[in-house]
Structure formats: structure tokens, C-alpha cells
Steps between C-alpha positions, in 0.01 A plus 500: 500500500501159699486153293117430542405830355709485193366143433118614536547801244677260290237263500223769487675637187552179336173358526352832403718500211451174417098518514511842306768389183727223571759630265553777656661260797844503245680729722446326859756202302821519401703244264560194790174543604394178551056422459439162582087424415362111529895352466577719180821751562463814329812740526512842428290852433358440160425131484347527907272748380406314176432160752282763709327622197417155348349416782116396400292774662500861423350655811515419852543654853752368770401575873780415695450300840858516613806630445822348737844596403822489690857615390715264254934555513637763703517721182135585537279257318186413576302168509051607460255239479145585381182319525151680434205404219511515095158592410475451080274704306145293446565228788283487829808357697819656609820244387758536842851579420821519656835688395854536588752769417850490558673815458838549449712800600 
């Protein structure tokens, strides 16, 4: 499978995931995984999925715009930035977002 389609089903499965039940996103971490959000650092499984979950909305639907990624290390990482629309439950506009990922082999 080349680079650009692992990314998109990655980011297809995340955001699905992640509108569906974010704490079911546990298992895409591991214990360096590193969530920075608005200049806090988060690290690891358990307390990145309790930042996700404490989030203050309950539903909402990502549509993803883009979704650029390009190898990381010769050991097969991966570098995937994401941009698309956040649309919350109960508001008439879409928020824009953008994510990176960094994985590590």
C-alpha cells in the first residue's frame, strides 16, 4: 500500500471514530504519544483520550478537505496533515480545523 493511501484510511478511520465515540480512539496511541491541543501537552493513551473526551461538545461530524502526508526517517514513519470542517451538533456554522500526525515506526 503506498504512503498516501495508508494516511487517508487513517484519517477516514480516525475521524469516523472520533465522531462516532471518542474513546474508542485509545488504541490508535500508545504511551509517548504526544497530543498537543491550544499549547497544552497531553502524553499518552488514557489521559489523550480523556483530553478528547472532555472536550465541550458531544456530537459532531468532521469532513475532511485535505489530507497531505509524506514519509518521516528512513524507518518508515510518516508525517499527515489534515484540514477539513468541525460541524457541532446545534450550530449553523462549520468551525475549520487543521491536524497533524506524526507517526513513528
Amino acid at each position: 500500500m503506498d504512503p498516501d493511501s495508508v494516511a487517508k484510511a487513517f484519517v477516514e478511520h480516525y475521524y469516523t471514530t472520533f465522531d462516532a465515540n471518542r474513546a474508542n480512539l485509545g488504541n490508535l496511541y500508545q504511551e509517548g504519544s504526544m497530543l498537543t491541543f491550544e499549547g497544552q501537552k497531553i502524553q499518552g493513551s488514557q489521559n489523550i483520550v480523556a483530553k478528547l473526551n472532555s472536550l465541550p461538545f458531544q456530537q459532531c461530524k468532521h469532513t475532511i478537505s485535505t489530507v497531505d502526508c509524506q514519509p518521516s526517517g528512513p524507518a518508515g514513519g510518516m508525517l499527515v496533515f489534515v484540514s477539513g470542517n468541525l460541524q457541532l451538533a446545534g450550530e449553523q456554522h462549520a468551525l475549520k480545523f487543521s491536524q497533524v500526525y506524526l507517526r513513528s515506526p
